[in-house]
Amino acid sequence: MVNLAINLNGLILKNPVILASGTAGYGYEYDDFIDVNQLGGVSVKGTTLHNRAGNAYPRMAETPKGMLNAVGLQNKGIDYFIENIYPRLQEYDTTMILNASGSTIDDYVALCEKANELEHIPAIELNVSCPNVKEGGMAFGVSCAGVSEVVKEVRKVYHKHLMVKLSPNVTDIVEIAKAAEAEGADSLSLINTLLGMAINAETQRPVLSTITGGLSGPAIKPVALRMVWQVSNAVNIPIVGMGGIMNTTDAIEFFLAGASAIQIGTANFINPQVSIEIINGIEDYLKKYNYTDIQQIIGKLKTT
Amino acid sequence: MTKTVAKLSISEHKRVNDDHFILTLKKDGVFPEIKPGQFVNVLVEDTDVFLRRPFSIHDADTKQQSFSLLIKAVGKGTKSLQSKKVGDTLDVLFPLGNGYSLQENNKVLLVGGGFGIAPLYYLAKQLKDKVEDIHLLVGARSAKHILLTEKFDGLATVHITTEDESLGEKGYVTNHSILEDDFDKIYTCGPHPMTKALALYALNREISCEVSLENMMACGYGVCLCCVAETKTHENVTTCLQGPVFNAKELQW
Ligand SMILES: Cc1cc2nc3c(=O)[nH]c(=O)nc-3n(C[C@H](O)[C@H](O)[C@H](O)COP(=O)(O)OP(=O)(O)OC[C@H]3O[C@@H](n4cnc5c(N)ncnc54)[C@H](O)[C@@H]3O)c2cc1C
Ligand SMILES: Cc1cc2nc3c(=O)[nH]c(=O)nc-3n(C[C@H](O)[C@H](O)[C@H](O)COP(=O)(O)O)c2cc1C
Ligand code: FES
């Protein structure tokens, strides 16, 4: 027997595999493909205080080994979520995480206050890093002062597990990570999408309605691994790693780099069952190398 | 309707012309109910292709446990599919989307542009018992781009427009004289400018009209929100889950 359960600074996951926000829907969209209850967790669609229609179509461009998106946090707002979606989520036996976004500190605070009351949602993933909203979002995530301020204010009203999701679109992610830790983040998740762009040479126009968008998929994995490695060496809170994880090998690499759990994003679009395949794959890997606990490989990258 | 992801074997690969082909795929075991207008999302196992590629279901046969796709080779993914052989397997996510509604009517018009004709064949077959008089209108640049209309023999009266007048009436589908007739309903699938023109035509004349959209998709099952269309009420709805078929009057044109 190998133990896959993870204690993320108080947040218990039955295994370290979480569906990433914006690719997970609300979890139930996966019912046809997998047993959602077997997942370590689901980070549900980015939610804001008020309804957001999101950006205009086209919102997607395929790129080499990846894709750009410019969804722009389309969601119906937290009240709609609580009334119409949250009741359905209670039926699942997996850790539901609310991905929370805002454009002002007041919005973040009001949203997280409401989220604090949701008994079946033991954690929020504070998204201070979305590249697809004009105001706020990433603006907070790209400076230490911004991250400090939003985490500090949210921490006052949110008393459960506070995971802060970091942007890779910064000069020094380590400084940002430390700022989030200092203000009371319980864990960090990284990375969000990398700001990118696609151009259609024939029409001489950008492919996305917003011109720039967020890059995800295998194309970003080396950057993500590097950031997880750097941050895990600099903070004492657990890290949830993501960025281009397509299979078990990718997942193991993130654990070795220092991630205590991982999220699967874009890979779901290629194979909606991949999360379960990766959970099984991690177990097989641990058995193969005679480990008894996932903990035994976390941060165990050999550098000498 | 349960969606599945399955490895399906290619039981037939039929050339239509230089750049169009029909793949028939067979599924063992449980075979889902398939509605006309639904689509599949195919994994193209080619290193240069990352996301799945969506295609309408062209025909389906529950007894044979098979369905077919009419594909136009336009780029790397579709060209890679064109080179597949009978016996090869494809990883397919299906059936996706809502599909056309199948009401009883006296006289309906199906309008297809380009590979937009793909879902209309299965639609015509499913409407046969429900509709007295089915008409198909297809348009293309010239005669050699008019595809598969012979398949509709005995199913629908076929009308054609070509831009160079090499077959049927000259012009676009929206200029064809058959549009003067009274139809109870119009079903359409094709490039956006065509569906839009038809939707506006139908709205103007107060004819019920269902359009199938071909927006760019990433997931195909409603989680990524990349494929959205705007409704009259300025809401963005997913064309893969809430569509691809919409009542023309619900969308913002
Ligand atoms: C619901 C739906 C049903 C479809 N049904 C059919 C069908 O029955 N038969 C068929 O041949 N095609 C159909 N398409 C279009 C088909 O998905 C694209 O042609 C295909 O994805 C192109 O892939 P590629 O790798 O060959 O092209 P790429 O190399 O990716 O691109 C080549 C060209 O194809 C265009 N293209 C790429 N993706 C799409 C897309 N999703 N929709 C429209 N154009 C696109 C690009 O703009 C580009 O100009 C459908 C699309 C959707 C969304
Ligand atoms: C279509 C799409 C929508 C996304 N929406 C969100 C979101 O709402 N909130 C968020 O924190 N991250 C969002 N992300 C980022 C992912 O959660 C993840 O951080 C990123 O895609 C990198 O992981 P991946 O390469 O495995 O996809 C989105 C990603 C994609 C592809
Ligand atoms: S393609 Fe992902 S929601 Fe439609």
XYZ file of C-alpha atoms and ligand atoms in Angstrom:
645
model
C 0.000 0.000 0.000
C 1.172 3.468 -0.771
C -0.222 6.584 0.799
C -1.282 9.241 -1.665
C -3.077 11.464 0.829
C -1.589 14.887 1.339
C -1.928 17.294 4.203
C -1.560 20.708 2.620
C -0.974 22.732 5.734
C -4.252 21.538 7.236
C -6.156 20.981 3.998
C -6.416 17.229 3.539
C -6.532 15.904 -0.007
C -7.164 12.196 -0.625
C -4.509 12.363 -3.287
C -2.431 15.175 -4.747
C -4.269 15.579 -8.059
C -6.585 18.565 -8.508
C -8.422 19.734 -11.627
C -7.218 23.272 -12.436
C -9.554 26.223 -12.424
C -10.953 27.215 -15.793
C -10.482 23.701 -17.120
C -12.511 21.883 -14.479
C -15.848 23.600 -14.942
C -17.592 22.816 -11.655
C -16.444 19.228 -11.663
C -19.798 17.760 -12.695
C -19.039 18.316 -16.382
C -16.603 15.420 -15.906
C -19.199 12.965 -14.562
C -19.530 11.262 -17.944
C -15.801 10.635 -18.136
C -14.497 9.962 -14.649
C -15.532 9.336 -11.064
C -14.955 12.853 -9.767
C -14.888 11.472 -6.203
C -11.570 9.826 -6.956
C -9.891 13.189 -7.459
C -7.821 14.892 -4.811
C -9.720 18.067 -5.515
C -11.433 20.331 -7.974
C -10.637 24.021 -8.300
C -13.859 25.321 -9.759
C -14.247 27.967 -12.420
C -12.878 31.422 -11.561
C -15.581 33.204 -9.593
C -16.012 36.928 -9.035
C -18.292 39.007 -6.833
C -20.503 40.040 -9.736
C -21.547 38.502 -13.021
C -18.915 38.763 -15.777
C -19.728 38.090 -19.423
C -16.056 37.533 -20.217
C -14.252 38.640 -23.358
C -15.544 38.616 -26.917
C -15.065 35.606 -29.201
C -12.524 34.466 -30.456
C -11.023 33.453 -27.145
C -8.730 30.633 -28.124
C -5.729 29.940 -30.331
C -3.840 26.712 -30.657
C -0.074 27.250 -30.409
C 2.862 24.836 -30.630
C 2.323 22.361 -27.745
C -0.177 24.604 -26.094
C -2.958 27.094 -26.403
C -3.771 30.692 -25.659
C -7.017 31.625 -23.973
C -8.729 34.899 -23.363
C -11.867 33.794 -21.558
C -11.760 36.707 -19.158
C -13.277 35.063 -16.082
C -16.742 34.537 -17.485
C -18.963 33.529 -14.561
C -22.300 34.493 -13.075
C -20.964 35.814 -9.785
C -20.741 34.376 -6.282
C -24.443 34.719 -5.396
C -25.487 32.740 -8.436
C -22.804 30.198 -7.593
C -24.029 29.796 -4.015
C -27.635 29.443 -5.053
C -27.364 27.295 -8.161
C -24.063 25.481 -8.243
C -22.869 25.027 -4.695
C -25.780 22.706 -3.741
C -24.694 20.318 -6.500
C -21.084 20.370 -5.365
C -22.047 19.123 -1.902
C -22.854 15.745 -3.398
C -19.218 15.105 -4.193
C -16.703 13.447 -1.930
C -13.674 15.414 -3.080
C -12.110 18.660 -1.945
C -13.873 21.513 -3.691
C -11.807 24.670 -3.949
C -13.278 28.001 -4.987
C -11.065 29.937 -7.380
C -11.696 33.554 -6.381
C -10.953 36.609 -8.511
C -11.563 40.300 -8.237
C -10.645 43.639 -9.677
C -10.584 45.649 -6.451
C -9.624 44.809 -2.876
C -13.209 45.407 -1.813
C -14.427 42.891 -4.393
C -11.977 40.258 -3.215
C -12.941 40.825 0.400
C -16.684 40.737 -0.224
C -16.306 37.576 -2.305
C -14.148 35.787 0.248
C -16.441 36.751 3.099
C -19.233 34.931 1.297
C -16.975 31.991 0.489
C -16.061 31.695 4.155
C -19.651 30.635 4.898
C -19.627 27.716 2.461
C -19.294 24.638 4.635
C -18.425 22.232 1.835
C -15.731 24.422 0.375
C -12.745 24.191 2.742
C -10.435 26.353 0.665
C -10.200 29.187 -1.781
C -7.574 29.607 -4.414
C -7.075 33.331 -4.563
C -6.414 34.186 -8.184
C -4.278 37.306 -8.188
C -2.863 36.355 -11.524
C -5.384 36.235 -14.326
C -3.903 37.790 -17.469
C -7.267 38.119 -19.138
C -8.952 40.903 -17.243
C -8.210 44.485 -18.021
C -8.616 45.839 -14.496
C -7.163 44.266 -11.382
C -6.540 40.550 -11.458
C -2.979 40.372 -12.536
C -2.306 43.936 -11.480
C -2.341 42.669 -7.902
C -0.358 39.626 -8.772
C 2.569 41.350 -10.413
C 3.807 43.437 -7.523
C 4.754 42.480 -3.983
C 2.771 45.406 -2.651
C -0.309 44.302 -4.585
C -0.105 40.689 -3.462
C 0.586 41.705 0.142
C -2.373 43.987 0.235
C -4.911 41.608 -1.251
C -3.748 38.617 0.799
C -3.691 40.661 3.989
C -7.236 41.951 3.521
C -8.644 38.595 2.464
C -6.933 36.868 5.369
C -8.953 39.061 7.756
C -12.256 37.693 6.478
C -11.371 34.225 5.232
C -10.658 31.762 8.020
C -10.244 28.532 6.123
C -7.474 27.367 3.826
C -6.156 30.235 1.744
C -4.230 29.150 -1.330
C -2.768 32.008 -3.336
C -2.313 31.460 -7.046
C 0.712 33.198 -8.464
C 1.322 34.756 -11.831
C 4.408 33.762 -13.797
C 4.342 37.131 -15.541
C 6.658 38.773 -13.023
C 10.336 39.579 -12.748
C 10.879 37.593 -9.570
C 8.227 35.112 -8.518
C 10.117 34.291 -5.325
C 9.603 37.776 -3.924
C 5.893 37.594 -4.694
C 5.648 34.162 -3.087
C 7.328 35.421 0.063
C 4.974 38.379 0.203
C 1.951 36.050 0.049
C 3.429 33.800 2.732
C 4.191 36.741 4.990
C 0.577 37.899 4.862
C -0.772 34.536 5.900
C -1.283 32.400 2.795
C -1.638 28.729 3.779
C -0.332 27.453 0.464
C 0.683 28.709 -2.953
C -0.387 27.446 -6.337
C 1.602 28.164 -9.454
C 1.697 28.840 -12.280
C -1.163 30.618 -13.933
C -0.918 31.163 -17.677
C 1.966 33.023 -19.295
C 1.026 36.138 -21.197
C 1.338 35.466 -24.907
C -0.080 36.309 -28.296
C -0.905 34.799 -31.678
C -1.070 36.532 -35.043
C -2.713 35.409 -38.260
C -0.238 36.374 -40.989
C -2.865 36.022 -43.714
C -5.358 38.437 -42.225
C -2.580 40.383 -40.489
C -4.739 40.407 -37.383
C -4.395 39.033 -33.872
C -6.165 35.698 -33.398
C -7.671 36.617 -30.026
C -10.256 39.349 -29.570
C -8.133 40.698 -26.715
C -4.900 40.576 -28.790
C -2.976 38.982 -25.910
C -3.978 35.955 -23.856
C -2.783 33.304 -21.448
C -0.546 30.484 -22.652
C -0.994 27.025 -21.137
C -0.109 23.428 -21.910
C 3.219 21.599 -22.340
C 4.796 24.698 -23.903
C 4.964 26.288 -20.432
C 6.083 23.277 -18.414
C 9.796 24.131 -18.182
C 8.956 27.614 -16.918
C 6.463 26.207 -14.432
C 8.924 23.626 -13.121
C 11.593 26.251 -12.689
C 9.231 28.487 -10.743
C 7.982 25.687 -8.507
C 11.579 24.756 -7.790
C 12.602 28.330 -6.962
C 9.568 29.056 -4.810
C 9.698 25.774 -2.930
C 13.243 26.582 -1.929
C 12.204 29.958 -0.610
C 9.000 29.463 1.377
C 7.820 27.166 4.155
C 4.230 26.696 3.045
C 3.230 23.911 0.649
C 3.113 24.434 -3.073
C 0.594 23.222 -5.581
C 2.336 22.978 -8.921
C 0.877 23.200 -12.392
C 1.671 24.185 -15.935
C 1.707 21.759 -18.814
C 1.240 18.536 -16.872
C 0.083 15.988 -19.458
C 0.967 12.659 -17.857
C 2.386 10.879 -14.810
C 6.006 11.660 -15.651
C 5.253 15.373 -15.799
C 3.469 15.102 -12.452
C 6.402 13.320 -10.800
C 8.731 16.056 -12.047
C 6.640 18.649 -10.222
C 6.733 16.636 -6.978
C 10.498 16.326 -7.250
C 10.730 20.081 -7.849
C 8.899 20.663 -4.593
C 5.166 20.602 -5.271
C 3.062 18.855 -2.611
C 0.124 18.584 -4.964
C -0.470 19.273 -8.618
C -3.210 20.604 -10.836
C -4.165 19.358 -14.258
C -5.392 22.021 -16.647
C -5.194 22.026 -20.408
C -4.412 18.292 -20.508
C -8.077 17.643 -19.661
C -9.075 19.035 -23.046
C -6.941 16.441 -24.778
C -8.037 13.629 -22.492
C -10.828 14.242 -19.979
C -9.802 11.084 -18.108
C -6.147 12.040 -17.737
C -6.465 13.111 -14.089
C -7.466 9.618 -12.988
C -4.786 8.074 -15.188
C -2.229 10.296 -13.469
C -3.451 9.342 -9.978
C -3.006 5.679 -10.892
C 0.299 6.446 -12.540
C 1.658 8.157 -9.436
C 0.726 5.144 -7.356
C 2.470 2.833 -9.840
C 5.574 5.009 -9.819
C 5.771 4.982 -6.027
C 5.339 1.210 -5.915
C 7.920 0.688 -8.612
C 10.545 2.565 -6.636
C 9.446 1.100 -3.286
C 8.087 4.248 -1.747
C 5.239 4.000 0.716
C 4.174 7.617 0.769
C 3.963 10.387 -1.825
C 5.632 12.598 0.776
C 8.863 10.687 0.183
C 9.405 12.224 -3.253
C 8.260 15.775 -2.637
C 11.160 18.168 -3.113
C 13.578 15.267 -3.456
C 15.269 16.511 -6.596
C 18.889 15.359 -6.560
C 21.132 18.273 -7.414
C 24.443 16.942 -6.255
C -27.007 11.910 -22.955
C -23.793 10.329 -21.881
C -20.613 11.469 -23.544
C -17.844 8.966 -23.965
C -14.229 8.971 -24.917
C -13.433 5.883 -26.915
C -10.945 4.380 -29.319
C -12.872 3.740 -32.525
C -11.654 1.876 -35.528
C -11.987 3.276 -39.013
C -14.189 0.842 -40.898
C -14.367 2.859 -44.090
C -12.405 5.723 -45.615
C -14.052 7.161 -48.672
C -12.643 9.797 -50.944
C -15.217 12.368 -52.032
C -12.892 14.621 -53.994
C -9.326 15.893 -53.632
C -9.896 17.530 -50.319
C -13.043 15.923 -48.930
C -13.372 12.448 -47.463
C -15.737 10.426 -45.319
C -14.527 8.398 -42.362
C -16.790 5.751 -40.917
C -16.038 4.813 -37.336
C -17.252 1.746 -35.495
C -17.769 1.356 -31.781
C -18.020 -1.962 -29.992
C -20.097 -2.310 -26.855
C -22.570 0.321 -25.772
C -23.451 2.662 -28.600
C -24.902 6.003 -27.574
C -27.970 7.586 -29.110
C -26.852 10.185 -31.630
C -28.914 13.183 -32.668
C -28.454 15.038 -35.939
C -26.409 18.180 -35.379
C -24.302 16.609 -32.672
C -20.572 16.432 -33.198
C -17.458 14.584 -32.126
C -14.049 15.814 -30.996
C -11.232 13.801 -32.509
C -7.720 13.417 -31.161
C -5.271 13.753 -34.023
C -2.185 11.860 -32.984
C 0.270 14.069 -34.787
C 3.054 15.924 -32.983
C 2.103 19.230 -34.595
C -1.524 19.034 -33.549
C -2.324 19.762 -29.925
C -6.072 20.144 -29.394
C -8.786 17.777 -30.581
C -10.622 18.658 -33.800
C -14.433 18.930 -33.919
C -16.534 17.422 -36.731
C -20.281 17.114 -37.227
C -21.810 13.689 -37.354
C -22.629 13.145 -41.008
C -24.532 9.897 -40.589
C -25.112 7.362 -37.843
C -26.269 3.771 -37.790
C -27.168 2.343 -34.410
C -27.501 -1.205 -35.750
C -24.047 -1.130 -37.292
C -22.787 0.730 -34.214
C -21.126 3.211 -36.522
C -21.203 6.824 -37.566
C -19.442 8.808 -40.235
C -17.758 12.166 -40.605
C -17.465 14.269 -43.739
C -14.180 16.094 -43.490
C -12.535 18.799 -45.546
C -8.748 18.713 -45.431
C -7.928 22.322 -44.616
C -4.891 22.125 -42.359
C -2.536 19.902 -40.441
C -5.126 18.045 -38.363
C -7.554 17.289 -41.136
C -4.738 16.353 -43.536
C -3.384 13.952 -40.977
C -6.853 12.379 -40.695
C -7.040 12.147 -44.473
C -3.947 9.935 -44.463
C -5.459 7.443 -41.991
C -6.219 3.927 -43.170
C -9.077 1.509 -42.662
C -8.334 -0.394 -39.458
C -6.536 2.531 -37.805
C -8.073 3.731 -34.569
C -9.048 7.232 -33.570
C -9.578 8.504 -30.049
C -12.963 10.206 -30.183
C -15.038 12.169 -27.683
C -18.732 11.871 -28.549
C -21.580 12.561 -28.930
C -21.236 16.251 -28.109
C -23.624 19.180 -28.260
C -27.395 19.433 -28.372
C -28.402 18.666 -31.965
C -31.272 19.938 -34.107
C -34.844 19.618 -32.924
C -36.936 17.169 -34.897
C -40.494 18.461 -35.069
C -43.238 17.447 -37.446
C -43.668 19.996 -40.215
C -45.090 20.305 -43.695
C -42.247 21.898 -45.517
C -38.718 22.530 -44.340
C -35.531 23.837 -45.912
C -32.059 22.602 -45.079
C -29.261 24.947 -46.113
C -25.625 23.970 -46.207
C -22.498 25.809 -47.165
C -19.191 23.993 -47.663
C -18.791 21.112 -45.198
C -21.894 22.535 -43.514
C -23.721 19.925 -45.526
C -22.193 17.312 -43.204
C -24.878 17.235 -40.465
C -27.723 17.863 -42.911
C -27.634 14.359 -44.344
C -28.311 12.649 -41.025
C -30.807 15.401 -40.263
C -32.696 14.779 -43.514
C -32.827 11.059 -42.736
C -34.226 11.691 -39.284
C -36.752 14.221 -40.577
C -38.025 11.958 -43.341
C -40.840 10.445 -41.277
C -41.768 13.726 -39.687
C -41.810 16.172 -42.578
C -43.852 16.011 -45.791
C -41.626 18.032 -48.022
C -37.905 18.451 -47.399
C -35.770 20.781 -49.504
C -32.014 21.047 -49.520
C -30.249 24.166 -50.701
C -26.498 24.140 -51.137
C -24.159 26.732 -52.506
C -20.523 26.823 -53.558
C -18.090 28.717 -55.742
C -18.529 26.366 -58.691
C -20.029 23.007 -59.669
C -16.994 21.025 -58.635
C -17.381 22.259 -55.064
C -20.926 20.965 -54.776
C -20.700 17.808 -52.697
C -22.770 14.717 -52.190
C -26.119 16.121 -53.274
C -26.877 12.739 -54.899
C -27.034 11.233 -51.412
C -30.206 13.227 -50.842
C -32.109 11.463 -53.656
C -35.411 10.322 -52.242
C -34.844 12.364 -49.085
C -35.051 15.945 -50.267
C -35.529 18.126 -53.330
C -32.124 19.569 -54.067
C -31.478 23.191 -55.063
C -28.090 24.536 -55.984
C -26.411 27.890 -56.361
C -22.912 28.523 -57.678
C -21.100 31.811 -57.806
C -19.937 31.162 -61.395
C -23.308 29.744 -62.536
C -21.678 26.422 -63.469
C -24.524 24.595 -61.720
C -27.962 25.691 -60.582
C -28.751 29.336 -60.034
C -26.073 32.003 -59.977
C -25.093 33.653 -56.710
C -25.245 32.769 -53.037
C -27.726 30.519 -51.258
C -29.404 33.628 -49.914
C -30.305 34.692 -53.490
C -31.882 31.393 -54.524
C -35.463 31.560 -55.774
C -36.535 28.650 -53.555
C -36.381 31.063 -50.637
C -39.531 32.643 -52.076
C -41.448 29.533 -51.039
C -43.192 29.283 -47.695
C -41.243 27.106 -45.304
C -42.289 26.091 -41.820
C -38.719 25.826 -40.770
C -35.140 26.393 -41.915
C -32.209 24.339 -40.650
C -28.748 25.523 -41.519
C -25.062 24.812 -41.050
C -22.096 26.477 -42.685
C -19.661 29.359 -42.560
C -20.644 32.269 -40.357
C -21.467 34.805 -43.120
C -23.899 32.310 -44.660
C -25.585 31.273 -41.415
C -25.854 34.899 -40.439
C -27.461 35.932 -43.729
C -29.928 33.074 -43.468
C -30.696 33.720 -39.841
C -31.475 37.352 -40.621
C -33.564 36.314 -43.618
C -35.558 33.867 -41.496
C -35.980 36.324 -38.644
C -37.246 38.926 -41.066
C -39.812 36.566 -42.493
C -40.643 35.131 -39.092
C -39.666 31.637 -40.123
C -38.416 29.404 -37.370
C -34.723 28.807 -38.000
C -32.101 26.619 -36.353
C -28.456 27.393 -37.018
C -25.475 25.247 -36.253
C -22.309 27.176 -35.419
C -18.718 26.137 -36.034
C -16.877 28.152 -33.409
C -13.305 27.329 -32.484
C -13.285 24.864 -29.621
C -10.781 23.629 -27.095
C -12.586 21.122 -24.845
C -15.886 20.368 -26.574
C -17.712 19.569 -23.313
C -18.427 22.914 -21.733
C -15.572 23.619 -19.360
C -13.155 25.984 -21.132
C -15.627 28.651 -22.309
C -13.571 29.315 -25.431
C -16.299 28.549 -27.964
C -18.921 31.062 -26.895
C -21.597 32.797 -28.931
C -23.446 35.888 -27.792
C -27.163 35.738 -27.128
C -29.752 38.466 -27.598
C -29.519 39.095 -23.870
C -25.730 39.583 -24.155
C -24.883 36.417 -22.383
C -22.050 34.244 -23.688
C -23.190 30.660 -24.153
C -21.065 27.640 -25.035
C -21.535 26.425 -28.589
C -20.188 22.992 -27.648
C -22.625 22.282 -24.820
C -25.568 24.691 -25.181
C -25.094 24.486 -28.980
C -23.863 23.988 -31.607
C -27.493 24.316 -32.714
C -29.317 27.475 -31.701
C -32.664 28.978 -32.470
C -31.643 31.915 -34.683
C -33.774 34.323 -32.701
C -31.870 33.654 -29.498
C -28.541 34.851 -30.851
C -27.112 38.307 -31.334
C -26.290 38.564 -35.064
C -19.066 21.997 -34.177
C -18.137 21.929 -35.359
C -18.435 21.067 -36.388
C -17.572 20.961 -37.485
N -17.885 20.079 -38.462
C -17.042 19.879 -39.477
C -17.329 18.893 -40.451
O -18.348 18.203 -40.385
N -16.436 18.723 -41.452
C -15.278 19.465 -41.536
O -14.502 19.247 -42.451
N -15.002 20.407 -40.621
C -15.838 20.646 -39.594
N -15.544 21.607 -38.654
C -14.335 22.412 -38.807
C -13.119 21.618 -38.399
O -13.145 21.388 -37.018
C -11.841 22.388 -38.765
O -11.770 22.538 -40.127
C -10.610 21.668 -38.258
O -10.563 21.759 -36.864
C -9.358 22.238 -38.851
O -8.255 21.541 -38.287
P -6.860 21.512 -39.021
O -5.837 21.066 -38.036
O -6.949 20.761 -40.276
O -6.667 23.010 -39.390
P -5.625 24.015 -38.774
O -4.278 23.708 -39.334
O -5.792 24.090 -37.321
O -6.181 25.319 -39.415
C -6.460 25.407 -40.813
C -7.642 26.286 -41.024
O -8.814 25.723 -40.427
C -9.483 26.678 -39.640
N -10.053 26.070 -38.444
C -9.357 25.531 -37.421
N -10.194 25.105 -36.479
C -11.436 25.382 -36.906
C -12.714 25.218 -36.360
N -12.912 24.686 -35.164
N -13.781 25.622 -37.068
C -13.614 26.192 -38.280
N -12.421 26.374 -38.848
C -11.348 26.008 -38.162
C -8.415 27.677 -39.241
O -8.988 28.967 -39.067
C -7.460 27.660 -40.403
O -7.781 28.616 -41.369
C -16.393 21.759 -37.564
C -16.103 22.638 -36.522
C -16.951 22.727 -35.429
C -16.625 23.646 -34.309
C -9.340 28.006 -20.796
C -8.616 28.296 -19.517
C -9.260 29.024 -18.510
C -8.619 29.298 -17.304
N -9.282 29.985 -16.317
C -8.676 30.185 -15.102
C -9.377 30.797 -14.024
O -10.556 31.139 -14.127
N -8.717 30.991 -12.854
C -7.408 30.596 -12.684
O -6.859 30.777 -11.596
N -6.738 29.986 -13.684
C -7.333 29.775 -14.878
N -6.640 29.136 -15.895
C -5.235 28.731 -15.665
C -5.124 27.270 -15.260
O -5.804 27.010 -14.056
C -3.649 26.881 -15.116
O -3.052 27.698 -14.128
C -2.869 27.068 -16.406
O -3.656 26.717 -17.513
C -1.567 26.252 -16.427
O -1.797 24.872 -16.326
P -1.936 23.886 -17.597
O -0.780 24.139 -18.488
O -1.959 22.511 -17.003
O -3.217 24.241 -18.249
C -7.278 28.852 -17.108
C -6.647 28.111 -18.113
C -7.285 27.821 -19.303
C -6.576 27.022 -20.354
S -15.091 24.188 -26.366
Fe -14.719 24.309 -24.257
S -16.569 25.173 -23.533
Fe -16.949 24.844 -25.621
